[in-house]
Short mmCIF file of C-alpha atoms and ligand atoms in Angstrom, two decimals:
data_model
loop_
_atom_site.label_atom_id
_atom_site.label_comp_id
_atom_site.label_asym_id
_atom_site.label_seq_id
_atom_site.Cartn_x
_atom_site.Cartn_y
_atom_site.Cartn_z
CA UNK A 1 23.20 1.99 -23.64
CA UNK A 2 23.86 5.58 -22.78
CA UNK A 3 22.38 7.38 -19.83
CA UNK A 4 19.02 9.02 -20.39
CA UNK A 5 19.00 10.45 -16.90
CA UNK A 6 21.67 11.43 -14.44
CA UNK A 7 20.72 12.92 -11.11
CA UNK A 8 23.86 14.22 -9.43
CA UNK A 9 24.30 15.03 -5.76
CA UNK A 10 20.65 15.78 -5.14
CA UNK A 11 19.99 17.24 -1.70
CA UNK A 12 16.50 18.14 -0.52
CA UNK A 13 15.51 19.34 2.91
CA UNK A 14 12.16 19.90 4.58
CA UNK A 15 11.87 21.76 7.88
CA UNK A 16 13.77 19.53 10.31
CA UNK A 17 14.34 16.71 7.80
CA UNK A 18 17.10 16.11 5.31
CA UNK A 19 15.15 13.81 3.01
CA UNK A 20 17.89 13.51 0.38
CA UNK A 21 21.60 13.93 1.00
CA UNK A 22 23.68 14.04 -2.19
CA UNK A 23 21.82 11.25 -3.93
CA UNK A 24 23.06 10.01 -7.29
CA UNK A 25 20.95 8.11 -9.78
CA UNK A 26 21.82 7.08 -13.31
CA UNK A 27 19.18 5.55 -15.57
CA UNK A 28 20.09 4.17 -18.97
CA UNK A 29 18.00 4.73 -22.07
CA UNK A 30 15.49 1.93 -22.58
CA UNK A 31 15.89 0.12 -19.27
CA UNK A 32 13.62 -0.61 -16.33
CA UNK A 33 15.34 0.79 -13.28
CA UNK A 34 14.07 -0.10 -9.82
CA UNK A 35 14.43 2.26 -6.88
CA UNK A 36 14.22 0.50 -3.54
CA UNK A 37 14.79 1.40 0.09
CA UNK A 38 13.16 1.47 3.49
CA UNK A 39 10.09 3.54 4.30
CA UNK A 40 11.14 7.15 4.49
CA UNK A 41 14.44 6.53 2.68
CA UNK A 42 13.58 9.28 0.19
CA UNK A 43 12.37 7.40 -2.91
CA UNK A 44 9.19 9.38 -3.55
CA UNK A 45 10.96 12.64 -2.78
CA UNK A 46 13.67 11.89 -5.33
CA UNK A 47 11.05 11.25 -7.99
CA UNK A 48 9.21 14.46 -7.09
CA UNK A 49 12.47 16.35 -7.56
CA UNK A 50 12.92 14.70 -10.93
CA UNK A 51 9.43 15.48 -12.18
CA UNK A 52 9.33 19.10 -11.07
CA UNK A 53 6.84 18.65 -8.21
CA UNK A 54 9.69 20.21 -6.26
CA UNK A 55 10.93 22.77 -8.80
CA UNK A 56 14.49 23.67 -9.69
CA UNK A 57 15.84 25.96 -6.99
CA UNK A 58 14.12 24.05 -4.18
CA UNK A 59 16.85 21.40 -4.12
CA UNK A 60 20.61 21.26 -4.59
CA UNK A 61 22.37 19.23 -7.23
CA UNK A 62 21.87 18.73 -10.95
CA UNK A 63 19.57 16.77 -13.21
CA UNK A 64 20.90 15.85 -16.63
CA UNK A 65 18.25 14.52 -18.96
CA UNK A 66 18.79 13.53 -22.55
CA UNK A 67 22.19 15.15 -22.60
CA UNK A 68 21.09 18.50 -21.18
CA UNK A 69 20.91 20.18 -17.81
CA UNK A 70 17.23 20.09 -16.86
CA UNK A 71 15.67 22.67 -14.59
CA UNK A 72 11.97 21.96 -14.39
CA UNK A 73 9.73 24.64 -12.94
CA UNK A 74 6.75 22.34 -12.49
CA UNK A 75 5.22 19.03 -13.57
CA UNK A 76 4.01 20.40 -16.91
CA UNK A 77 7.61 21.30 -17.67
CA UNK A 78 8.90 17.77 -17.16
CA UNK A 79 5.90 16.30 -19.00
CA UNK A 80 6.78 18.32 -22.05
CA UNK A 81 10.10 16.47 -22.04
CA UNK A 82 8.34 13.10 -21.82
CA UNK A 83 8.78 12.46 -18.09
CA UNK A 84 5.52 11.15 -16.65
CA UNK A 85 5.09 10.26 -13.00
CA UNK A 86 2.34 8.13 -11.52
CA UNK A 87 2.23 8.87 -7.81
CA UNK A 88 1.95 6.51 -4.87
CA UNK A 89 -1.59 7.75 -4.23
CA UNK A 90 -3.67 7.55 -7.39
CA UNK A 91 -4.85 10.85 -8.75
CA UNK A 92 -7.81 10.08 -11.03
CA UNK A 93 -11.09 11.91 -10.50
CA UNK A 94 -13.54 9.19 -9.43
CA UNK A 95 -16.73 10.79 -10.70
CA UNK A 96 -15.43 11.53 -14.17
CA UNK A 97 -15.35 9.01 -17.01
CA UNK A 98 -12.21 7.29 -18.21
CA UNK A 99 -12.15 9.53 -21.29
CA UNK A 100 -12.58 12.69 -19.23
CA UNK A 101 -9.78 11.62 -16.93
CA UNK A 102 -7.42 10.82 -19.78
CA UNK A 103 -7.80 14.23 -21.36
CA UNK A 104 -8.35 16.36 -18.27
CA UNK A 105 -6.51 19.65 -18.77
CA UNK A 106 -5.53 18.43 -22.21
CA UNK A 107 -8.92 18.33 -23.93
CA UNK A 108 -9.17 17.58 -27.61
CA UNK A 109 -11.07 20.41 -29.25
CA UNK A 110 -12.51 21.17 -32.63
CA UNK A 111 -13.59 24.70 -33.44
CA UNK A 112 -13.38 25.69 -29.78
CA UNK A 113 -15.59 22.93 -28.42
CA UNK A 114 -14.66 19.53 -27.03
CA UNK A 115 -14.36 16.92 -29.73
CA UNK A 116 -16.07 14.00 -28.00
CA UNK A 117 -15.98 11.71 -30.97
CA UNK A 118 -12.22 12.14 -31.29
CA UNK A 119 -11.77 11.86 -27.55
CA UNK A 120 -13.63 8.54 -27.37
CA UNK A 121 -11.78 7.14 -30.34
CA UNK A 122 -8.40 8.09 -28.93
CA UNK A 123 -9.44 6.75 -25.50
CA UNK A 124 -10.34 3.40 -27.01
CA UNK A 125 -6.94 3.18 -28.68
CA UNK A 126 -5.13 4.02 -25.47
CA UNK A 127 -7.17 1.57 -23.39
CA UNK A 128 -6.40 -1.14 -25.89
CA UNK A 129 -2.69 -0.50 -25.46
CA UNK A 130 -2.92 -1.17 -21.73
CA UNK A 131 -5.19 -4.18 -22.19
CA UNK A 132 -8.51 -2.69 -21.05
CA UNK A 133 -11.78 -3.12 -22.89
CA UNK A 134 -13.94 -0.77 -20.81
CA UNK A 135 -16.13 1.82 -22.55
CA UNK A 136 -14.55 5.30 -22.54
CA UNK A 137 -17.66 6.61 -20.75
CA UNK A 138 -17.23 4.28 -17.76
CA UNK A 139 -16.85 6.22 -14.53
CA UNK A 140 -13.46 5.71 -12.91
CA UNK A 141 -15.32 5.14 -9.66
CA UNK A 142 -16.61 1.85 -11.03
CA UNK A 143 -13.14 0.43 -11.68
CA UNK A 144 -11.05 -1.55 -9.22
CA UNK A 145 -7.63 -0.20 -8.21
CA UNK A 146 -5.86 -2.48 -10.69
CA UNK A 147 -7.77 -1.04 -13.62
CA UNK A 148 -7.40 2.50 -12.30
CA UNK A 149 -3.68 1.95 -12.29
CA UNK A 150 -3.87 0.90 -15.96
CA UNK A 151 -5.93 3.99 -16.77
CA UNK A 152 -3.17 6.10 -15.20
CA UNK A 153 -0.73 4.44 -17.53
CA UNK A 154 -3.03 4.97 -20.51
CA UNK A 155 -3.02 8.62 -19.50
CA UNK A 156 0.76 8.61 -19.47
CA UNK A 157 0.77 7.08 -22.95
CA UNK A 158 -1.53 9.85 -24.20
CA UNK A 159 1.32 12.22 -23.45
CA UNK A 160 4.16 10.75 -25.48
CA UNK A 161 6.00 9.25 -22.57
CA UNK A 162 9.73 8.72 -22.74
CA UNK A 163 10.53 8.16 -19.07
CA UNK A 164 7.73 6.61 -17.04
CA UNK A 165 7.95 6.77 -13.24
CA UNK A 166 5.77 4.40 -11.22
CA UNK A 167 5.72 4.90 -7.45
CA UNK A 168 4.61 1.61 -5.86
CA UNK A 169 2.19 0.75 -8.66
CA UNK A 170 1.40 -2.75 -7.45
CA UNK A 171 1.09 -2.09 -3.70
CA UNK A 172 -2.71 -2.36 -3.78
CA UNK A 173 -3.03 -4.80 -6.66
CA UNK A 174 -3.95 -8.47 -6.69
CA UNK A 175 -1.43 -10.98 -7.91
CA UNK A 176 -3.03 -11.17 -11.37
CA UNK A 177 -3.33 -7.39 -11.75
CA UNK A 178 0.29 -6.96 -10.68
CA UNK A 179 1.44 -9.44 -13.29
CA UNK A 180 -0.57 -7.62 -15.96
CA UNK A 181 1.02 -4.35 -15.00
CA UNK A 182 4.56 -5.72 -14.96
CA UNK A 183 3.97 -7.29 -18.37
CA UNK A 184 2.80 -3.94 -19.65
CA UNK A 185 6.03 -2.35 -18.38
CA UNK A 186 8.04 -4.97 -20.27
CA UNK A 187 5.96 -4.31 -23.36
CA UNK A 188 6.57 -0.56 -23.12
CA UNK A 189 10.26 -1.30 -22.74
CA UNK A 190 10.21 -3.19 -26.01
CA UNK A 191 8.91 0.02 -27.59
CA UNK A 192 11.83 1.95 -26.18
CA UNK A 193 10.18 3.51 -23.11
CA UNK A 194 12.49 3.89 -20.10
CA UNK A 195 10.91 3.30 -16.69
CA UNK A 196 11.70 3.83 -13.04
CA UNK A 197 9.70 1.66 -10.66
CA UNK A 198 9.57 2.02 -6.88
CA UNK A 199 8.44 -1.12 -5.08
CA UNK A 200 8.72 -3.00 -1.81
CA UNK A 201 7.87 -6.26 -3.57
CA UNK A 202 11.36 -7.49 -4.20
CA UNK A 203 10.31 -10.54 -6.21
CA UNK A 204 8.74 -8.17 -8.75
CA UNK A 205 11.82 -5.99 -8.77
CA UNK A 206 13.96 -9.01 -9.48
CA UNK A 207 11.65 -10.03 -12.27
CA UNK A 208 11.47 -6.83 -14.32
CA UNK A 209 14.43 -4.66 -13.38
CA UNK A 210 17.55 -4.27 -15.50
CA UNK A 211 19.17 -2.25 -12.73
CA UNK A 212 18.40 -1.55 -9.11
CA UNK A 213 19.45 1.45 -7.05
CA UNK A 214 19.13 1.15 -3.28
CA UNK A 215 18.78 4.26 -1.19
CA UNK A 216 19.03 4.35 2.56
CA UNK A 217 18.58 7.39 4.86
CA UNK A 218 18.57 9.73 1.89
CA UNK A 219 21.80 8.53 0.32
CA UNK A 220 22.62 6.16 -2.52
CA UNK A 221 23.96 2.87 -1.20
CA UNK A 222 24.47 0.87 -4.37
CA UNK A 223 23.42 0.26 -7.93
CA UNK A 224 23.22 -3.28 -9.26
CA UNK A 225 23.17 -4.10 -12.93
CA UNK A 226 21.60 -7.39 -14.00
CA UNK A 227 24.10 -7.59 -16.85
CA UNK A 228 27.11 -7.78 -14.59
CA UNK A 229 25.68 -9.51 -11.52
CA UNK A 230 22.49 -11.43 -10.80
CA UNK A 231 20.03 -9.29 -8.85
CA UNK A 232 18.93 -11.34 -5.85
CA UNK A 233 16.43 -10.49 -3.14
CA UNK A 234 19.03 -11.19 -0.48
CA UNK A 235 21.46 -8.71 -1.98
CA UNK A 236 18.78 -6.04 -2.20
CA UNK A 237 17.67 -6.63 1.39
CA UNK A 238 21.22 -6.45 2.65
CA UNK A 239 21.81 -3.09 1.03
CA UNK A 240 18.41 -1.80 2.13
CA UNK A 241 18.66 -2.57 5.82
CA UNK A 242 22.43 -2.57 6.11
CA UNK A 243 22.70 -6.16 7.37
CA UNK A 244 21.82 -9.70 6.34
CA UNK A 245 18.31 -10.80 7.13
CA UNK A 246 18.31 -14.55 7.38
CA UNK A 247 14.70 -14.71 8.55
CA UNK A 248 11.78 -12.71 7.28
CA UNK A 249 9.52 -13.85 10.16
CA UNK A 250 10.38 -13.80 13.84
CA UNK A 251 10.07 -17.08 15.73
CA UNK A 252 6.73 -17.54 17.33
CA UNK A 253 5.46 -19.80 20.05
CA UNK A 254 2.13 -21.29 19.13
CA UNK A 255 -0.55 -21.27 21.78
CA UNK A 256 -4.33 -21.33 21.71
CA UNK A 257 -6.11 -20.36 24.93
CA UNK A 258 -9.74 -19.60 25.73
CA UNK A 259 -12.22 -18.68 23.08
CA UNK A 260 -12.04 -14.93 22.43
CA UNK A 261 -14.13 -14.27 19.36
CA UNK A 262 -16.74 -16.53 17.92
CA UNK A 263 -18.81 -15.55 14.92
CA UNK A 264 -21.61 -17.75 13.55
CA UNK A 265 -24.12 -17.59 10.69
CA UNK A 266 -22.73 -14.30 9.50
CA UNK A 267 -24.62 -13.00 6.47
CA UNK A 268 -24.18 -9.68 4.75
CA UNK A 269 -25.73 -8.13 1.68
CA UNK A 270 -24.13 -5.61 -0.65
CA UNK A 271 -24.50 -1.94 0.35
CA UNK A 272 -25.81 -0.81 -3.03
CA UNK A 273 -26.84 -3.90 -4.97
CA UNK A 274 -29.30 -5.11 -2.39
CA UNK A 275 -29.93 -8.44 -4.09
CA UNK A 276 -26.27 -9.44 -3.86
CA UNK A 277 -25.16 -11.47 -0.87
CA UNK A 278 -21.50 -10.74 -0.15
CA UNK A 279 -20.96 -12.87 2.96
CA UNK A 280 -22.61 -16.26 3.12
CA UNK A 281 -23.05 -18.06 6.42
CA UNK A 282 -19.56 -17.36 7.63
CA UNK A 283 -18.51 -19.01 10.89
CA UNK A 284 -15.08 -18.63 12.44
CA UNK A 285 -13.31 -18.11 15.73
CA UNK A 286 -10.16 -16.74 17.27
CA UNK A 287 -8.71 -17.99 20.54
CA UNK A 288 -6.56 -16.10 23.02
CA UNK A 289 -2.95 -16.08 21.85
CA UNK A 290 -3.77 -17.08 18.29
CA UNK A 291 -2.92 -15.41 15.03
CA UNK A 292 -5.58 -16.51 12.57
CA UNK A 293 -5.36 -15.73 8.88
CA UNK A 294 -7.93 -15.24 6.18
CA UNK A 295 -6.66 -16.08 2.72
CA UNK A 296 -8.52 -15.43 -0.49
CA UNK A 297 -8.35 -13.66 -3.79
CA UNK A 298 -9.05 -9.98 -4.08
CA UNK A 299 -12.83 -9.50 -4.14
CA UNK A 300 -13.49 -12.71 -2.21
CA UNK A 301 -15.18 -10.75 0.60
CA UNK A 302 -12.45 -10.65 3.24
CA UNK A 303 -12.57 -6.89 3.80
CA UNK A 304 -16.40 -6.94 3.70
CA UNK A 305 -16.38 -9.63 6.38
CA UNK A 306 -14.07 -7.61 8.62
CA UNK A 307 -15.85 -4.31 8.08
CA UNK A 308 -19.34 -5.72 8.57
CA UNK A 309 -18.17 -7.19 11.85
CA UNK A 310 -16.51 -3.99 13.00
CA UNK A 311 -19.56 -1.90 13.83
CA UNK A 312 -21.39 -2.68 10.62
CA UNK A 313 -19.06 -0.34 8.72
CA UNK A 314 -20.06 -2.17 5.57
CA UNK A 315 -23.14 -3.88 4.20
CA UNK A 316 -26.87 -4.21 4.71
CA UNK A 317 -29.22 -6.70 6.30
CA UNK A 318 -26.43 -8.03 8.45
CA UNK A 319 -27.38 -11.04 10.53
CA UNK A 320 -25.59 -13.57 12.67
CA UNK A 321 -24.17 -13.74 16.13
CA UNK A 322 -20.95 -12.58 17.72
CA UNK A 323 -19.64 -13.72 21.07
CA UNK A 324 -16.59 -12.27 22.77
CA UNK A 325 -15.08 -14.23 25.66
CA UNK A 326 -18.13 -16.48 25.63
CA UNK A 327 -20.66 -13.66 26.02
CA UNK A 328 -22.96 -12.35 23.27
CA UNK A 329 -21.44 -9.07 22.10
CA UNK A 330 -23.10 -6.00 20.65
CA UNK A 331 -20.99 -4.81 17.75
CA UNK A 332 -23.70 -2.89 15.95
CA UNK A 333 -21.79 0.40 15.79
CA UNK A 334 -18.11 1.29 15.71
CA UNK A 335 -18.00 2.67 19.28
CA UNK A 336 -19.83 -0.45 20.50
CA UNK A 337 -17.44 -2.72 18.65
CA UNK A 338 -14.48 -0.92 20.20
CA UNK A 339 -16.10 -1.19 23.65
CA UNK A 340 -16.67 -4.88 23.08
CA UNK A 341 -12.95 -5.30 22.49
CA UNK A 342 -12.56 -5.27 18.72
CA UNK A 343 -10.22 -3.17 16.65
CA UNK A 344 -9.89 -3.01 12.89
CA UNK A 345 -6.84 -1.78 11.01
CA UNK A 346 -8.05 -0.85 7.58
CA UNK A 347 -6.37 -1.64 4.31
CA UNK A 348 -7.14 1.83 3.04
CA UNK A 349 -5.18 4.13 5.32
CA UNK A 350 -6.04 7.33 3.49
CA UNK A 351 -9.79 7.22 3.74
CA UNK A 352 -10.50 5.36 6.95
CA UNK A 353 -7.51 5.21 9.19
CA UNK A 354 -5.94 8.60 9.72
CA UNK A 355 -6.60 12.29 10.17
CA UNK A 356 -3.91 13.59 7.85
CA UNK A 357 -3.79 17.16 9.06
CA UNK A 358 -3.41 16.07 12.68
CA UNK A 359 -0.14 15.22 14.44
CA UNK A 360 1.29 11.73 14.72
CA UNK A 361 0.72 11.93 18.46
CA UNK A 362 -2.99 12.74 18.20
CA UNK A 363 -3.57 10.03 15.62
CA UNK A 364 -1.95 7.39 17.82
CA UNK A 365 -4.03 8.19 20.90
CA UNK A 366 -7.29 8.85 19.08
CA UNK A 367 -8.90 5.46 19.61
CA UNK A 368 -8.00 5.35 23.30
CA UNK A 369 -8.14 8.88 24.73
CA UNK A 370 -9.07 7.58 28.20
CA UNK A 371 -5.69 5.83 28.13
CA UNK A 372 -3.96 9.22 28.22
CA UNK A 373 -6.43 11.13 30.38
CA UNK A 374 -7.08 11.35 34.05
CA UNK A 375 -10.34 12.61 35.51
CA UNK A 376 -11.60 13.22 32.00
CA UNK A 377 -8.75 15.61 31.21
CA UNK A 378 -6.29 14.84 28.50
CA UNK A 379 -2.72 14.66 29.76
CA UNK A 380 -0.59 15.87 26.86
CA UNK A 381 2.69 14.79 28.42
CA UNK A 382 1.40 11.29 28.71
CA UNK A 383 0.16 11.47 25.14
CA UNK A 384 3.66 12.40 24.03
CA UNK A 385 5.20 9.63 26.09
CA UNK A 386 2.88 7.02 24.61
CA UNK A 387 3.45 8.16 21.05
CA UNK A 388 7.22 8.27 21.56
CA UNK A 389 7.03 4.68 22.71
CA UNK A 390 5.30 3.60 19.49
CA UNK A 391 7.54 5.76 17.37
CA UNK A 392 10.54 3.84 18.74
CA UNK A 393 8.93 0.41 18.66
CA UNK A 394 7.79 0.81 15.04
CA UNK A 395 10.72 2.91 13.92
CA UNK A 396 8.46 5.64 12.56
CA UNK A 397 10.78 7.97 10.69
CA UNK A 398 10.02 11.55 11.65
CA UNK A 399 11.80 14.37 13.45
CA UNK A 400 9.03 14.57 16.04
CA UNK A 401 5.66 13.13 17.07
CA UNK A 402 4.26 16.63 16.58
CA UNK A 403 4.77 16.27 12.83
CA UNK A 404 1.56 16.15 10.79
CA UNK A 405 0.78 12.71 9.44
CA UNK A 406 0.45 14.03 5.89
CA UNK A 407 4.19 14.81 5.86
CA UNK A 408 5.13 11.18 6.50
CA UNK A 409 6.14 8.73 3.81
CA UNK A 410 3.51 6.19 2.81
CA UNK A 411 4.92 3.31 4.82
CA UNK A 412 5.36 5.43 7.91
CA UNK A 413 1.71 6.50 7.73
CA UNK A 414 0.80 2.83 7.84
CA UNK A 415 2.90 2.41 10.99
CA UNK A 416 0.92 5.22 12.63
CA UNK A 417 -2.37 3.44 11.85
CA UNK A 418 -1.04 0.27 13.41
CA UNK A 419 0.22 2.11 16.49
CA UNK A 420 -3.17 3.68 16.99
CA UNK A 421 -4.95 0.35 17.18
CA UNK A 422 -2.27 -1.35 19.21
CA UNK A 423 -2.59 1.40 21.79
CA UNK A 424 -6.36 0.86 21.89
CA UNK A 425 -5.50 -2.47 23.55
CA UNK A 426 -8.24 -4.53 21.90
CA UNK A 427 -8.94 -8.16 22.80
CA UNK A 428 -9.18 -9.00 19.14
CA UNK A 429 -7.25 -7.07 16.57
CA UNK A 430 -8.35 -7.42 12.96
CA UNK A 431 -5.56 -6.50 10.57
CA UNK A 432 -6.46 -5.94 6.94
CA UNK A 433 -3.34 -6.02 4.73
CA UNK A 434 -1.22 -4.72 7.63
CA UNK A 435 2.10 -4.59 5.80
CA UNK A 436 1.03 -3.18 2.47
CA UNK A 437 3.67 -0.68 1.35
CA UNK A 438 5.93 -1.50 4.28
CA UNK A 439 9.61 -2.28 3.78
CA UNK A 440 11.09 -5.67 4.69
CA UNK A 441 12.87 -4.49 7.82
CA UNK A 442 9.79 -2.78 9.25
CA UNK A 443 7.64 -5.79 8.37
CA UNK A 444 9.80 -7.86 10.65
CA UNK A 445 9.24 -5.31 13.46
CA UNK A 446 5.49 -5.40 12.91
CA UNK A 447 5.41 -9.20 12.98
CA UNK A 448 7.30 -9.02 16.26
CA UNK A 449 4.67 -6.68 17.71
CA UNK A 450 1.89 -9.02 16.55
CA UNK A 451 3.67 -11.88 18.29
CA UNK A 452 4.00 -9.85 21.48
CA UNK A 453 0.29 -9.12 21.43
CA UNK A 454 -0.63 -12.73 21.03
CA UNK A 455 1.81 -13.67 23.80
CA UNK A 456 -0.20 -11.32 26.03
CA UNK A 457 -3.29 -13.37 25.27
CA UNK A 458 -4.81 -11.15 22.61
CA UNK A 459 -6.24 -12.61 19.45
CA UNK A 460 -5.25 -11.46 15.98
CA UNK A 461 -7.22 -11.97 12.79
CA UNK A 462 -5.08 -11.21 9.79
CA UNK A 463 -6.25 -10.65 6.22
CA UNK A 464 -3.45 -10.67 3.71
CA UNK A 465 -2.95 -11.12 0.01
CA UNK A 466 0.66 -12.07 0.56
CA UNK A 467 0.51 -15.77 1.12
CA UNK A 468 4.06 -16.10 2.46
CA UNK A 469 3.05 -13.65 5.17
CA UNK A 470 0.04 -15.74 6.21
CA UNK A 471 2.10 -18.92 6.13
CA UNK A 472 4.91 -17.27 8.10
CA UNK A 473 2.68 -15.81 10.82
CA UNK A 474 -0.57 -17.70 11.31
CA UNK A 475 -1.51 -20.59 13.60
CA UNK A 476 -4.58 -21.29 11.50
CA UNK A 477 -5.79 -20.04 8.15
CA UNK A 478 -9.36 -19.79 6.87
CA UNK A 479 -9.76 -19.73 3.12
CA UNK A 480 -12.41 -17.49 1.67
CA UNK A 481 -13.95 -17.61 -1.76
CA UNK A 482 -16.92 -15.70 -3.16
CA UNK A 483 -18.15 -14.65 0.24
CA UNK A 484 -17.93 -18.05 1.92
CA UNK A 485 -15.32 -19.61 4.15
CA UNK A 486 -14.48 -22.72 2.15
CA UNK A 487 -11.81 -24.29 4.28
CA UNK A 488 -9.66 -24.12 7.38
CA UNK A 489 -6.05 -25.23 7.63
CA UNK A 490 -3.69 -25.49 10.56
CA UNK A 491 -0.21 -24.04 10.23
CA UNK A 492 1.13 -27.53 9.64
CA UNK A 493 -1.38 -28.30 6.89
CA UNK A 494 -1.20 -24.97 5.14
CA UNK A 495 0.77 -24.34 1.99
CA UNK A 496 0.37 -22.03 -0.96
CA UNK A 497 -0.82 -24.96 -3.11
CA UNK A 498 -3.42 -26.18 -0.62
CA UNK A 499 -4.84 -22.71 -0.19
CA UNK A 500 -5.07 -22.22 -3.95
CA UNK A 501 -6.64 -25.60 -4.49
CA UNK A 502 -9.36 -24.81 -1.92
CA UNK A 503 -10.10 -21.60 -3.76
CA UNK A 504 -10.24 -23.24 -7.15
CA UNK A 505 -12.24 -26.37 -6.32
CA UNK A 506 -15.10 -24.71 -4.44
N1 LIG B 1 6.30 17.50 2.55
C1 LIG B 1 7.11 17.00 3.51
N2 LIG B 1 7.34 17.67 4.65
C2 LIG B 1 8.16 17.18 5.60
N3 LIG B 1 8.82 16.01 5.50
C3 LIG B 1 8.64 15.29 4.38
C4 LIG B 1 7.76 15.72 3.33
N4 LIG B 1 7.79 14.79 2.35
C5 LIG B 1 8.61 13.83 2.77
N5 LIG B 1 9.13 14.11 3.99
C6 LIG B 1 10.09 13.28 4.74
O1 LIG B 1 11.15 12.94 3.89
C7 LIG B 1 11.58 11.61 4.10
C8 LIG B 1 11.51 10.80 2.82
O2 LIG B 1 10.15 10.61 2.46
P1 LIG B 1 9.71 9.83 1.14
O3 LIG B 1 8.24 10.00 1.03
O4 LIG B 1 10.55 10.25 0.02
O5 LIG B 1 10.06 8.31 1.54
P2 LIG B 1 9.89 6.96 0.69
O6 LIG B 1 11.25 6.41 0.49
O7 LIG B 1 9.07 7.24 -0.51
O8 LIG B 1 9.12 6.00 1.73
P3 LIG B 1 7.89 4.94 1.53
O9 LIG B 1 8.51 3.65 1.13
O10 LIG B 1 7.32 4.82 2.92
O11 LIG B 1 6.92 5.52 0.57
C9 LIG B 1 10.70 11.06 5.22
O12 LIG B 1 11.38 11.20 6.43
C10 LIG B 1 9.49 11.97 5.18
O13 LIG B 1 8.88 12.06 6.44
MG1 LIG B 2 7.13 6.69 -1.09
#
């Protein structure tokens, strides 16, 4: 196979940051090429350079595509050459239909007016290619993230794609949706489409990739080719973090102290479909020093459980009782829940967790301003000190804590959300998919911080779709299915098979 793409010595700087430093990337025609590296290594930036988001002239180095020097002025330019990028944050318009989204800016017209009949027909064909059977008039809003991801790909296919770039496409997907998407990539490959995939899920990378390029600190570390050497997770990890990582989970001493959080008879109805009960008689507890997991499939109600508990941020007709440290607790609003000692780290960092146009520092101290104030006056030096501490502990990659959060890479934004709630010093910390989009090295750091918290006698409730993570971290695991807690396993009892069998048999 010859090279379809050669990026040579690409250097890209932002004020105060050299995001890419003479990076090289060669992608062969017809292959699936994975791009991996730690949070902030420069993966998304490299793909933005390639697709013209950062136009020619704003970076140094050369892009050779299909045998020619390519100098794209913008995204439309690279699209015309068949390069289609699907960004880390999805870009569909929620209140438009699937068909409208697919042909936005590219409308099919007949005699100067939109040809709806043609649009719907073409939409149906494209949806079929990606395995969706939704009506073209369905609002994107009504689709789960997995299906939205497939619609993005259908959109790419509407544009005669030759090189498809997927930036962390499966980060927010369930196991089944991820598999469907990876299968679709393989299918596209069989039709000659070349793809670049960025992912932190190394098992997926191993499964689909023909080659893997690892970048670290803005430089190319290595490229592995499955034809000449087997691509193993260990080899990828070693190149990513620059050392062997024998253990993915830090050692943890198990201890269960006094009762911290006790929830009984918890019932919640759907916010919009009032007749639908989403949480059914849930009862669970967390003791001081414990890390307790909630396992379950996507849509089983785990996030709804956490959000309804945290100041009724979700749901209607909520009933049940909550006790914290043995006393009835009022958690009926977010401020009250925080006062009562709860904190909730959301799975959706963009919409609920961060103020993007604010600095890292302000975001970290936001949930505990009294912690950096004296006599009601904010002490900015202390604020800086605190945020520097978290920046070091979490290895948040940024030139300064005064940087705006929106300029951080995806994984580093997630670390800021975590820092914010750790600094709030809650008694019980609820973590919803805490390591989504986080690289393996940083995951280890975050697990270490969770362990430290529990060693201090805090309680942690952890929702995660990554079963190895629950098994590696939790003292106990509740299993949730269709809104009900259907089982409870100790660390010793728990295994992937037992969790799955509880989900399936109930
Ligand atoms: N618009 C910007 N302004 C300033 N700095 C930026 C900007 N975009 C990216 N950076 C910085 O460039 C570096 C590389 O970021 P990039 O988003 O490419 O990382 P990544 O490898 O995609 O990480 P992740 O796995 O977390 O998504 C980071 O240090 C980031 O903070
Ligand atoms: Mg990225």
